[in-house]
Structures are given as structure tokens and as C-alpha cells.
Amino acid sequence: MTKQNQIEMGVLRVLTLEDPEDVSLHGRVIEQQFPHISTTSRCIPDHPEGIPSVEAEEEALPYIKGLGREMATDVDVLTISCALDPAVSTLDNEVDVPVVGAGASVAAIAIARGETVGTLGLESGTPPIVRNLLGDRLGATETVEGAETTNYLTTKEGQTEIRTAIKRLADAGCDVVAPSCTGLTTSGVLGDIGSSFEIPVVDPVLAMAAVGTTTVLPITTASEVEA
Amino acid sequence: MTKQNQIEMGVLRVLTLEDPEDVSLHGRVIEQQFPHISTTSRCIPDHPEGIPSVEAEEEALPYIKGLGREMATDVDVLTISCALDPAVSTLDNEVDVPVVGAGASVAAIAIARGETVGTLGLESGTPPIVRNLLGDRLGATETVEGAETTNYLTTKEGQTEIRTAIKRLADAGCDVVAPSCTGLTTSGVLGDIGSSFEIPVVDPVLAMAAVGTTTVLPITTASEVEA
């Protein structure tokens, strides 16, 4: 940590956004929940559509690795705010700070909280990193119908669609939901209607930040907090 | 949350301790790392030896359930600071707030951070909850030799023994360590020598707190943090 109790966290967005406020949205959600985290957000260039598929990921990897290497020099921990966890393993091996992805994080937090996990995506399919990590704890997968854009999720129709999808996961025997796309955080809908779901829904960006906090040890140690 | 950004977290200790400072040690470690968490710690009665084995767990369960029910009424999230996760599922189903255990949490955070997890215990064996959650990602298990008491861990010999055990886990191909006993947090040794290990070592108490933070949604939502 750069100073007592303060964690400098890099938030790498894999979607090209023009407005700095949009770039830093996930970072602000993190700071809102974790007041001791200070975030720096940057996005890769030339990808206004993000990486909507595993195929698109391949092409974006050099951009993510390049930006990740730059950002890693100024932070205590680097997060890649995408549930595909693109370039996370490569960067984690390469740079001097821990690198954490939203995909492994949301899957991990979900299995810490429930026996049977339902994934919820905006596109069809669950990212391989999430599927692999969940293993036989993956109970069901749902896609939010009509969610071609995250803007849709903030509409009444979109929120109803999310509720319905979560209800289907609960009916399928899932006892926790792992949203497998950070667009669900971007939409604000998890915060807006989060506590009203019948089963817990993990926020993928907050899961990533929570995992990130465990990678940075406090300056003071347990022996020092003894009275 | 009871007020903006502040999480009230119960920390239930399954070891009977006389000194309130000892009871609250894990809570203070959590508050040190997460300044927005306010902890309340209590311990079960009549168990000065804690629950050193799965067998001893059975006998202690009614005490943990009784105390857990009491503590749950005053907190946003209840944590059971023991890697056996005793009574966690029962309490989580029964009380009105989320209940999180150290065992599932340390296992979950470890698989978010590495491919092959080594567990490190003070007694022989890895708790079933940890073993089940890790599945085929459990690469190796080590026991700290000579650690009949956690006091030993704070000695030079004890710390050397821990380093040696972690090196054996790394040599066995593990790329992250999940200590499967919260006594390793009590000893202070993870904080003292944590960043000097060759592979990351997850603190089980901080892992539990990190998972706990994800169960409590911020009052303000993503849409409200938009500029």
C-alpha cells in the first residue's frame, strides 16, 4: 500500500469509451463500496464494441497486455473489469503487482456463498474462466433477453427481464447468482434492485475489488493490532 | 448497512477466550484492512481448546448456532471465524443476514488467484468444506510441524517452519496458498512475513471479510455514482 490502509487499484476497461466519467464508472462503484480503495481507470483504444465474444477477445489481447503493463507500474493491484478475464494470467505472471479479473472473482465469491451457482449473461454463453472455475457447481445459465445494449437494463422492461431471469435460476435450484458480464454492474441495476432478489446476486465488479483487497497486505500486522 | 459505507460485521469465534482483546483480535485484523467495517466479536462458551477436529465440531455446533442467532440480530453480516465453517449453512438459511465462513472464503479467494492451491494447516488434514470447494484444484496439503499452539508460530522457529512448508507447496506446483486454519491469522505471522513468500498466501480472516463485504450492497447505486 502506498499509505496506511489505502489501496491503489487499477481498473482496466476492455471497452473504448470517450467520456472519462464512463471509463471510471466501475472504479467509482468500487470506491463507493470500499472507501479505502483509490482507483485509476483506463480503457483500451479502438474497441468501441468491447469484446462481446471469446473470438473478439483474441484480437483485443495485445491492447490489454500493453495497457496492463503501463497501469501496473502505478498501482498496488491491477484489475481487468471483464468477466472473460482477458490477459489476466499473462499479466499476473509478468508484472510486479497482483492482477485480478472479474470472471474468476465473481465465480469464486459465488461458490463461497452458495452450493449451486446460476450464471447470468447479456450474451449467450458463460465465459470459459467462469465455467471452469464453477465446475459442477454451475447449476444453470440464463441470458437477459433483449439486452443488446446495457442501456436496456436500466429500463423498467430490462429490470423486469433481469428479475425474471433470476427467478428462473432460483427455480432451477440455484442458490446464488454470478452475473458473468460486468455490463450488469455498468447498468446500475444490481445496486438498484439487488437486495430484493430471492437469492443473492453477486456484483462482478465488487467481487473483483473484494478479491483485489486480499492481495494487498496491511502495513500493520496482526501482532501490531494486539492491544 | 446501518449507515453510508459502513458495514457492521459480527465475528463469531469458536474458541473460548477470557481476554476480550483476544476475542476481538480477528475483528481488529479485519478493521485494520477494511476501515469501513465495524466488527463485533463474541466467542462460544466452554470450549477453551476450540474445535481442533471435525469430531469436536459436532459437539460445538449447538453453541455456535445459539450464539450466531443472537449475534445476527445486530449486524449486517455474520462471519464464523473458523475454516471448518461450522454451522455456516444452517445459520445462513435461518437468520436474516448473510453468514460467511473462513473455510469457503479462503478456498474461494485462492481459486480466484491461482490454478493450483496448496492448503496449509496446523493440524493434519484439510477441512471438508475447503477440500470440497477446491476439488481438483487442490494441489498439495502441508501441515506446519510442531505447531501444537499458535504461540509457536510467532517464534523464529515457527516462522521458519511456515516458510519451509510454503516452499514445499510451491515445489509441489502450487501457485497460491490457502491456510486452512484461522490460527495462522491469530499468530500474526501471515502479516509479518506475508509479502516475502514466493507464492501468494491468502489470509483466511481477511478472505472471510472480503467475501463478507460483497454480501452487503452499498446504499448508493451505480446509477447514483454517475457524474
Short mmCIF file of C-alpha atoms in Angstrom, two decimals:
data_model
loop_
_atom_site.label_atom_id
_atom_site.label_comp_id
_atom_site.label_asym_id
_atom_site.label_seq_id
_atom_site.Cartn_x
_atom_site.Cartn_y
_atom_site.Cartn_z
CA MET A 1 0.00 0.00 0.00
CA THR A 2 1.17 3.48 -0.73
CA LYS A 3 -0.08 4.72 2.60
CA GLN A 4 -1.74 3.23 5.61
CA ASN A 5 -4.97 1.42 4.79
CA GLN A 6 -5.13 2.87 1.30
CA ILE A 7 -5.07 0.59 -1.71
CA GLU A 8 -4.28 1.97 -5.16
CA MET A 9 -6.25 -0.15 -7.60
CA GLY A 10 -6.01 -0.01 -11.37
CA VAL A 11 -9.24 -0.70 -13.25
CA LEU A 12 -8.63 -1.65 -16.86
CA ARG A 13 -11.71 -1.41 -19.08
CA VAL A 14 -11.75 -3.51 -22.24
CA LEU A 15 -14.28 -1.22 -23.90
CA THR A 16 -13.28 2.02 -25.59
CA LEU A 17 -15.24 4.87 -24.05
CA GLU A 18 -14.94 8.56 -24.91
CA ASP A 19 -16.25 10.11 -21.72
CA PRO A 20 -13.81 9.85 -18.77
CA GLU A 21 -16.83 9.52 -16.46
CA ASP A 22 -17.86 6.39 -18.32
CA VAL A 23 -14.33 5.00 -18.15
CA SER A 24 -14.23 5.48 -14.38
CA LEU A 25 -17.72 4.18 -13.61
CA HIS A 26 -16.60 0.76 -12.32
CA GLY A 27 -13.88 2.49 -10.31
CA ARG A 28 -16.44 4.74 -8.68
CA VAL A 29 -18.65 1.76 -7.82
CA ILE A 30 -15.59 0.20 -6.15
CA GLU A 31 -14.72 3.37 -4.24
CA GLN A 32 -18.29 3.72 -3.12
CA GLN A 33 -18.20 0.25 -1.51
CA PHE A 34 -14.55 0.35 -0.37
CA PRO A 35 -13.65 3.83 0.84
CA HIS A 36 -10.01 2.77 1.37
CA ILE A 37 -9.56 1.93 -2.29
CA SER A 38 -8.44 4.64 -4.67
CA THR A 39 -8.94 3.67 -8.30
CA THR A 40 -7.31 4.67 -11.55
CA SER A 41 -9.31 3.70 -14.63
CA ARG A 42 -8.19 3.46 -18.22
CA CYS A 43 -9.67 1.83 -21.30
CA ILE A 44 -8.10 0.15 -24.31
CA PRO A 45 -8.24 2.06 -27.62
CA ASP A 46 -10.02 1.06 -30.83
CA HIS A 47 -12.67 -1.20 -29.25
CA PRO A 48 -15.94 0.75 -29.06
CA GLU A 49 -17.86 -2.54 -29.08
CA GLY A 50 -15.71 -4.03 -26.28
CA ILE A 51 -15.07 -7.75 -26.53
CA PRO A 52 -18.54 -9.23 -26.78
CA SER A 53 -17.30 -12.74 -27.55
CA VAL A 54 -14.44 -15.13 -26.91
CA GLU A 55 -13.45 -14.67 -30.56
CA ALA A 56 -13.19 -10.90 -30.20
CA GLU A 57 -11.03 -11.44 -27.13
CA GLU A 58 -8.13 -12.82 -29.14
CA GLU A 59 -7.84 -9.69 -31.23
CA ALA A 60 -8.01 -7.40 -28.18
CA LEU A 61 -5.36 -9.21 -26.13
CA PRO A 62 -2.34 -7.18 -27.31
CA TYR A 63 -4.15 -3.95 -26.41
CA ILE A 64 -5.00 -5.25 -22.93
CA LYS A 65 -1.49 -6.53 -22.27
CA GLY A 66 0.06 -3.26 -23.39
CA LEU A 67 -2.21 -1.08 -21.28
CA GLY A 68 -1.98 -3.50 -18.34
CA ARG A 69 1.82 -3.30 -18.33
CA GLU A 70 1.61 0.51 -18.24
CA MET A 71 -1.01 0.65 -15.49
CA ALA A 72 0.76 -1.94 -13.32
CA THR A 73 3.64 0.41 -12.61
CA ASP A 74 1.49 2.84 -10.64
CA VAL A 75 -0.86 0.65 -8.59
CA ASP A 76 -0.85 -1.92 -5.77
CA VAL A 77 -3.17 -4.24 -7.66
CA LEU A 78 -4.47 -4.26 -11.23
CA THR A 79 -7.99 -5.38 -12.06
CA ILE A 80 -9.33 -6.28 -15.51
CA SER A 81 -13.01 -5.37 -15.40
CA CYS A 82 -14.34 -8.03 -17.76
CA ALA A 83 -15.68 -11.48 -16.90
CA LEU A 84 -13.71 -13.12 -19.72
CA ASP A 85 -10.58 -12.33 -17.66
CA PRO A 86 -8.69 -11.41 -20.82
CA ALA A 87 -4.88 -11.41 -20.38
CA VAL A 88 -5.21 -11.80 -16.61
CA SER A 89 -2.96 -14.87 -16.32
CA THR A 90 -0.35 -13.47 -18.68
CA LEU A 91 -0.20 -10.11 -16.93
CA ASP A 92 -0.25 -11.69 -13.45
CA ASN A 93 2.86 -13.68 -14.35
CA GLU A 94 4.54 -10.72 -15.98
CA VAL A 95 4.01 -7.60 -13.88
CA ASP A 96 5.11 -6.88 -10.31
CA VAL A 97 1.65 -6.44 -8.80
CA PRO A 98 -1.22 -8.94 -8.50
CA VAL A 99 -3.68 -8.96 -11.41
CA VAL A 100 -7.31 -9.90 -10.75
CA GLY A 101 -10.14 -10.48 -13.21
CA ALA A 102 -13.89 -10.06 -12.77
CA GLY A 103 -14.67 -13.54 -14.12
CA ALA A 104 -12.71 -15.65 -11.66
CA SER A 105 -13.69 -13.26 -8.88
CA VAL A 106 -17.45 -13.41 -9.37
CA ALA A 107 -17.30 -17.20 -9.73
CA ALA A 108 -15.16 -17.56 -6.60
CA ILE A 109 -17.32 -15.29 -4.44
CA ALA A 110 -20.42 -17.11 -5.67
CA ILE A 111 -19.14 -20.54 -4.63
CA ALA A 112 -18.16 -19.12 -1.26
CA ARG A 113 -21.79 -18.10 -0.80
CA GLY A 114 -23.85 -20.92 -2.30
CA GLU A 115 -23.89 -24.56 -3.31
CA THR A 116 -25.36 -24.18 -6.79
CA VAL A 117 -24.49 -21.18 -8.91
CA GLY A 118 -26.54 -19.68 -11.69
CA THR A 119 -24.76 -17.51 -14.22
CA LEU A 120 -26.48 -14.56 -15.83
CA GLY A 121 -25.16 -13.01 -19.00
CA LEU A 122 -26.02 -10.42 -21.59
CA GLU A 123 -24.78 -12.56 -24.46
CA SER A 124 -25.27 -16.27 -24.87
CA GLY A 125 -22.84 -18.50 -23.04
CA THR A 126 -20.78 -18.34 -19.88
CA PRO A 127 -17.12 -17.27 -20.15
CA PRO A 128 -14.74 -20.27 -20.06
CA ILE A 129 -12.94 -18.95 -16.96
CA VAL A 130 -16.24 -18.78 -15.08
CA ARG A 131 -17.42 -22.18 -16.32
CA ASN A 132 -14.13 -23.86 -15.47
CA LEU A 133 -13.95 -22.37 -12.03
CA LEU A 134 -17.53 -23.26 -11.16
CA GLY A 135 -17.17 -26.84 -12.40
CA ASP A 136 -20.07 -29.00 -11.25
CA ARG A 137 -21.36 -26.16 -9.10
CA LEU A 138 -22.69 -24.44 -12.22
CA GLY A 139 -26.39 -25.19 -11.92
CA ALA A 140 -27.94 -23.16 -14.74
CA THR A 141 -27.20 -20.36 -17.17
CA GLU A 142 -29.55 -17.57 -18.17
CA THR A 143 -29.30 -14.76 -20.65
CA VAL A 144 -31.13 -11.47 -20.20
CA GLU A 145 -33.46 -11.36 -23.18
CA GLY A 146 -33.28 -8.25 -25.30
CA ALA A 147 -30.13 -6.91 -23.70
CA GLU A 148 -28.24 -5.95 -26.81
CA THR A 149 -27.22 -2.77 -25.03
CA THR A 150 -26.66 -2.15 -21.35
CA ASN A 151 -28.93 0.91 -21.59
CA TYR A 152 -31.83 -1.51 -21.96
CA LEU A 153 -31.08 -2.90 -18.49
CA THR A 154 -31.89 0.41 -16.83
CA THR A 155 -35.39 0.50 -18.30
CA LYS A 156 -38.38 -0.93 -16.48
CA GLU A 157 -38.62 -3.67 -19.10
CA GLY A 158 -34.95 -4.50 -18.69
CA GLN A 159 -35.21 -4.76 -14.92
CA THR A 160 -38.27 -6.96 -15.21
CA GLU A 161 -36.34 -9.17 -17.60
CA ILE A 162 -33.47 -9.47 -15.12
CA ARG A 163 -35.82 -10.33 -12.28
CA THR A 164 -37.46 -12.97 -14.44
CA ALA A 165 -34.10 -14.46 -15.42
CA ILE A 166 -33.03 -14.61 -11.77
CA LYS A 167 -36.32 -16.22 -10.83
CA ARG A 168 -35.68 -18.88 -13.49
CA LEU A 169 -32.25 -19.53 -11.95
CA ALA A 170 -33.80 -19.88 -8.49
CA ASP A 171 -36.50 -22.19 -9.87
CA ALA A 172 -33.71 -24.28 -11.43
CA GLY A 173 -32.28 -24.85 -7.95
CA CYS A 174 -29.59 -22.18 -7.89
CA ASP A 175 -28.98 -20.54 -4.52
CA VAL A 176 -26.68 -17.75 -5.72
CA VAL A 177 -26.25 -15.81 -8.98
CA ALA A 178 -22.93 -14.95 -10.62
CA PRO A 179 -23.51 -12.33 -13.32
CA SER A 180 -20.96 -13.25 -15.98
CA CYS A 181 -20.72 -9.80 -17.55
CA THR A 182 -19.61 -6.57 -15.88
CA GLY A 183 -22.15 -4.76 -18.06
CA LEU A 184 -24.64 -5.74 -15.37
CA THR A 185 -22.69 -3.53 -12.98
CA THR A 186 -22.44 -0.73 -15.54
CA SER A 187 -26.21 -0.67 -15.84
CA GLY A 188 -26.57 0.05 -12.12
CA VAL A 189 -29.37 -2.44 -11.96
CA LEU A 190 -27.71 -4.78 -9.46
CA GLY A 191 -27.40 -1.96 -6.96
CA ASP A 192 -30.85 -0.63 -7.73
CA ILE A 193 -32.79 -3.85 -7.23
CA GLY A 194 -30.10 -6.04 -5.69
CA SER A 195 -31.43 -6.69 -2.24
CA SER A 196 -34.89 -7.56 -3.50
CA PHE A 197 -33.92 -10.74 -5.34
CA GLU A 198 -34.98 -14.03 -3.85
CA ILE A 199 -31.44 -15.39 -3.98
CA PRO A 200 -28.21 -13.38 -3.56
CA VAL A 201 -26.74 -11.82 -6.68
CA VAL A 202 -23.00 -11.15 -6.59
CA ASP A 203 -21.85 -7.92 -8.22
CA PRO A 204 -18.96 -8.88 -10.52
CA VAL A 205 -17.10 -5.57 -10.15
CA LEU A 206 -17.41 -5.58 -6.36
CA ALA A 207 -16.36 -9.25 -6.30
CA MET A 208 -13.25 -8.30 -8.27
CA ALA A 209 -12.46 -5.47 -5.88
CA ALA A 210 -13.02 -7.72 -2.86
CA VAL A 211 -10.60 -10.31 -4.22
CA GLY A 212 -8.24 -7.45 -5.02
CA THR A 213 -8.22 -6.27 -1.41
CA THR A 214 -6.95 -9.66 -0.24
CA THR A 215 -3.89 -9.39 -2.46
CA VAL A 216 -2.58 -6.33 -0.64
CA LEU A 217 -1.39 -6.95 2.88
CA PRO A 218 -1.87 -4.31 5.54
CA ILE A 219 1.25 -2.48 6.64
CA THR A 220 0.46 -3.17 10.25
CA THR A 221 0.24 -6.83 11.15
CA ALA A 222 -1.91 -8.87 13.46
CA SER A 223 0.74 -8.73 16.15
CA GLU A 224 0.70 -4.93 15.96
CA VAL A 225 -3.05 -4.67 16.42
CA GLU A 226 -2.80 -6.59 19.68
CA ALA A 227 -3.76 -4.16 22.39
CA MET B 1 -25.70 -1.10 6.02
CA THR B 2 -26.55 0.84 9.10
CA LYS B 3 -25.03 4.00 7.69
CA GLN B 4 -23.39 5.05 4.46
CA ASN B 5 -20.39 2.90 3.55
CA GLN B 6 -20.21 1.33 6.99
CA ILE B 7 -20.65 -2.41 7.39
CA GLU B 8 -21.46 -3.90 10.78
CA MET B 9 -19.83 -7.34 10.81
CA GLY B 10 -20.23 -9.96 13.50
CA VAL B 11 -17.17 -12.14 14.13
CA LEU B 12 -18.02 -15.35 15.92
CA ARG B 13 -15.05 -17.13 17.49
CA VAL B 14 -15.37 -20.86 18.11
CA LEU B 15 -12.70 -20.79 20.80
CA THR B 16 -13.43 -19.72 24.36
CA LEU B 17 -11.12 -16.87 25.31
CA GLU B 18 -11.08 -14.98 28.61
CA ASP B 19 -9.48 -11.73 27.49
CA PRO B 20 -11.79 -9.51 25.39
CA GLU B 21 -8.71 -8.36 23.45
CA ASP B 22 -8.10 -11.94 22.38
CA VAL B 23 -11.75 -12.38 21.42
CA SER B 24 -11.62 -9.30 19.19
CA LEU B 25 -8.24 -9.99 17.55
CA HIS B 26 -9.66 -11.24 14.23
CA GLY B 27 -12.10 -8.33 14.25
CA ARG B 28 -9.24 -5.88 14.66
CA VAL B 29 -7.31 -7.50 11.81
CA ILE B 30 -10.43 -7.01 9.65
CA GLU B 31 -10.89 -3.37 10.71
CA GLN B 32 -7.24 -2.70 10.03
CA GLN B 33 -7.63 -3.87 6.43
CA PHE B 34 -11.19 -2.59 5.88
CA PRO B 35 -11.67 0.75 7.64
CA HIS B 36 -15.36 0.80 6.65
CA ILE B 37 -16.08 -2.39 8.57
CA SER B 38 -17.02 -2.17 12.21
CA THR B 39 -16.79 -5.54 13.97
CA THR B 40 -18.46 -7.06 17.00
CA SER B 41 -16.69 -10.17 18.27
CA ARG B 42 -18.00 -12.85 20.61
CA CYS B 43 -16.84 -16.36 21.45
CA ILE B 44 -18.70 -19.53 22.36
CA PRO B 45 -18.51 -20.67 26.00
CA ASP B 46 -16.98 -23.86 27.38
CA HIS B 47 -14.52 -24.51 24.52
CA PRO B 48 -11.07 -23.39 25.67
CA GLU B 49 -9.49 -25.81 23.17
CA GLY B 50 -11.66 -24.55 20.30
CA ILE B 51 -12.70 -27.19 17.78
CA PRO B 52 -9.40 -28.71 16.70
CA SER B 53 -11.04 -31.53 14.72
CA VAL B 54 -14.09 -32.39 12.66
CA GLU B 55 -15.19 -34.64 15.53
CA ALA B 56 -15.04 -31.83 18.06
CA GLU B 57 -17.11 -29.71 15.67
CA GLU B 58 -20.23 -31.81 16.16
CA GLU B 59 -20.27 -31.19 19.89
CA ALA B 60 -19.74 -27.44 19.48
CA LEU B 61 -22.47 -26.88 16.87
CA PRO B 62 -25.32 -26.06 19.30
CA TYR B 63 -23.15 -23.41 20.96
CA ILE B 64 -22.28 -21.85 17.61
CA LYS B 65 -25.87 -21.86 16.38
CA GLY B 66 -27.12 -20.31 19.61
CA LEU B 67 -24.55 -17.55 19.63
CA GLY B 68 -24.90 -17.00 15.88
CA ARG B 69 -28.65 -16.45 16.20
CA GLU B 70 -28.05 -13.85 18.91
CA MET B 71 -25.32 -12.02 17.01
CA ALA B 72 -27.23 -11.99 13.71
CA THR B 73 -29.83 -9.60 15.09
CA ASP B 74 -27.33 -6.74 15.43
CA VAL B 75 -25.15 -6.96 12.31
CA ASP B 76 -25.28 -6.61 8.52
CA VAL B 77 -23.31 -9.83 8.00
CA LEU B 78 -22.19 -12.57 10.36
CA THR B 79 -18.83 -14.30 9.96
CA ILE B 80 -17.75 -17.57 11.60
CA SER B 81 -14.00 -17.26 12.02
CA CYS B 82 -13.06 -20.92 11.63
CA ALA B 83 -12.04 -22.77 8.45
CA LEU B 84 -14.31 -25.73 9.26
CA ASP B 85 -17.23 -23.35 8.60
CA PRO B 86 -19.16 -24.85 11.50
CA ALA B 87 -22.92 -24.14 11.37
CA VAL B 88 -22.47 -21.69 8.50
CA SER B 89 -25.01 -23.30 6.16
CA THR B 90 -27.57 -23.81 8.91
CA LEU B 91 -27.28 -20.26 10.17
CA ASP B 92 -27.24 -18.79 6.65
CA ASN B 93 -30.58 -20.47 5.95
CA GLU B 94 -32.02 -19.49 9.28
CA VAL B 95 -31.07 -15.90 10.11
CA ASP B 96 -31.93 -12.70 8.27
CA VAL B 97 -28.38 -11.64 7.39
CA PRO B 98 -25.78 -13.41 5.24
CA VAL B 99 -23.46 -15.80 7.10
CA VAL B 100 -19.92 -16.34 5.81
CA GLY B 101 -17.27 -18.82 6.94
CA ALA B 102 -13.48 -18.61 6.76
CA GLY B 103 -13.12 -22.02 5.11
CA ALA B 104 -15.18 -21.45 1.99
CA SER B 105 -13.85 -17.90 1.79
CA VAL B 106 -10.15 -18.74 1.84
CA ALA B 107 -10.71 -21.55 -0.67
CA ALA B 108 -12.72 -19.29 -2.96
CA ILE B 109 -10.24 -16.42 -2.89
CA ALA B 110 -7.40 -18.86 -3.52
CA ILE B 111 -9.00 -20.28 -6.67
CA ALA B 112 -9.66 -16.76 -7.88
CA ARG B 113 -5.92 -16.12 -7.62
CA GLY B 114 -4.23 -19.31 -8.76
CA GLU B 115 -4.61 -22.51 -10.73
CA THR B 116 -3.30 -24.96 -8.15
CA VAL B 117 -3.95 -24.37 -4.48
CA GLY B 118 -1.86 -25.62 -1.58
CA THR B 119 -3.53 -25.83 1.81
CA LEU B 120 -1.57 -25.19 4.98
CA GLY B 121 -2.88 -26.33 8.34
CA LEU B 122 -1.84 -26.56 11.96
CA GLU B 123 -3.42 -29.97 12.40
CA SER B 124 -3.36 -32.81 9.93
CA GLY B 125 -5.93 -32.72 7.18
CA THR B 126 -7.81 -30.10 5.23
CA PRO B 127 -11.36 -29.20 6.38
CA PRO B 128 -14.03 -30.91 4.23
CA ILE B 129 -15.54 -27.58 3.17
CA VAL B 130 -12.17 -26.43 1.86
CA ARG B 131 -11.38 -29.74 0.17
CA ASN B 132 -14.80 -29.92 -1.47
CA LEU B 133 -14.68 -26.38 -2.73
CA LEU B 134 -11.17 -26.71 -4.15
CA GLY B 135 -11.95 -30.01 -5.88
CA ASP B 136 -9.25 -30.92 -8.38
CA ARG B 137 -7.57 -27.56 -7.85
CA LEU B 138 -6.21 -28.81 -4.52
CA GLY B 139 -2.60 -29.49 -5.43
CA ALA B 140 -0.98 -30.34 -2.12
CA THR B 141 -1.53 -30.15 1.62
CA GLU B 142 1.06 -29.24 4.24
CA THR B 143 0.99 -29.11 8.00
CA VAL B 144 3.17 -26.75 9.99
CA GLU B 145 5.37 -29.09 12.02
CA GLY B 146 5.42 -28.53 15.76
CA ALA B 147 2.51 -26.10 15.77
CA GLU B 148 0.57 -27.53 18.68
CA THR B 149 -0.01 -23.97 19.83
CA THR B 150 -0.35 -20.81 17.79
CA ASN B 151 2.24 -19.16 20.08
CA TYR B 152 4.85 -21.35 18.42
CA LEU B 153 4.08 -19.69 15.09
CA THR B 154 5.31 -16.33 16.30
CA THR B 155 8.75 -17.71 17.20
CA LYS B 156 11.65 -17.66 14.78
CA GLU B 157 11.50 -21.44 14.57
CA GLY B 158 7.79 -21.35 13.86
CA GLN B 159 8.16 -18.78 11.09
CA THR B 160 10.96 -20.81 9.54
CA GLU B 161 8.72 -23.85 9.66
CA ILE B 162 5.93 -21.94 7.90
CA ARG B 163 8.29 -20.70 5.21
CA THR B 164 9.56 -24.24 4.67
CA ALA B 165 6.04 -25.62 4.41
CA ILE B 166 5.09 -22.94 1.87
CA LYS B 167 8.23 -23.68 -0.13
CA ARG B 168 7.22 -27.35 -0.21
CA LEU B 169 3.81 -26.30 -1.57
CA ALA B 170 5.46 -24.18 -4.26
CA ASP B 171 7.83 -27.03 -5.12
CA ALA B 172 4.79 -29.30 -5.46
CA GLY B 173 3.46 -26.97 -8.16
CA CYS B 174 1.06 -24.85 -6.15
CA ASP B 175 0.78 -21.22 -7.21
CA VAL B 176 -1.26 -19.97 -4.24
CA VAL B 177 -1.64 -20.99 -0.59
CA ALA B 178 -4.92 -21.27 1.31
CA PRO B 179 -4.19 -21.54 5.04
CA SER B 180 -6.93 -23.83 6.31
CA CYS B 181 -6.87 -22.62 9.91
CA THR B 182 -7.58 -19.12 11.19
CA GLY B 183 -4.95 -19.73 13.86
CA LEU B 184 -2.47 -18.68 11.20
CA THR B 185 -4.08 -15.24 11.26
CA THR B 186 -4.14 -15.18 15.08
CA SER B 187 -0.41 -15.76 15.14
CA GLY B 188 0.20 -12.59 13.13
CA VAL B 189 2.72 -14.47 11.06
CA LEU B 190 0.94 -14.04 7.73
CA GLY B 191 1.04 -10.28 8.09
CA ASP B 192 4.60 -10.30 9.41
CA ILE B 193 6.18 -12.32 6.62
CA GLY B 194 3.36 -12.40 4.11
CA SER B 195 4.78 -10.46 1.21
CA SER B 196 8.07 -12.34 1.30
CA PHE B 197 6.69 -15.74 0.30
CA GLU B 198 7.46 -16.98 -3.19
CA ILE B 199 3.78 -17.60 -3.93
CA PRO B 200 0.82 -15.60 -2.60
CA VAL B 201 -0.63 -16.68 0.73
CA VAL B 202 -4.26 -15.77 1.34
CA ASP B 203 -5.15 -14.65 4.86
CA PRO B 204 -8.23 -16.68 5.87
CA VAL B 205 -9.71 -13.98 8.11
CA LEU B 206 -9.24 -11.25 5.51
CA ALA B 207 -10.66 -13.58 2.84
CA MET B 208 -13.74 -14.06 5.01
CA ALA B 209 -14.12 -10.32 5.49
CA ALA B 210 -13.66 -9.70 1.76
CA VAL B 211 -16.40 -12.19 0.90
CA GLY B 212 -18.49 -10.59 3.65
CA THR B 213 -18.22 -7.15 2.04
CA THR B 214 -19.78 -8.48 -1.16
CA THR B 215 -22.90 -9.59 0.69
CA VAL B 216 -23.78 -6.05 1.73
CA LEU B 217 -24.86 -3.79 -1.07
CA PRO B 218 -23.99 -0.11 -1.00
CA ILE B 219 -26.85 2.25 -0.27
CA THR B 220 -25.96 4.31 -3.28
CA THR B 221 -26.08 2.52 -6.57
CA ALA B 222 -24.07 2.59 -9.73
CA SER B 223 -26.58 4.92 -11.33
CA GLU B 224 -26.15 7.35 -8.45
CA VAL B 225 -22.39 7.49 -8.76
CA GLU B 226 -22.72 8.59 -12.36
CA ALA B 227 -21.40 12.11 -12.52
#
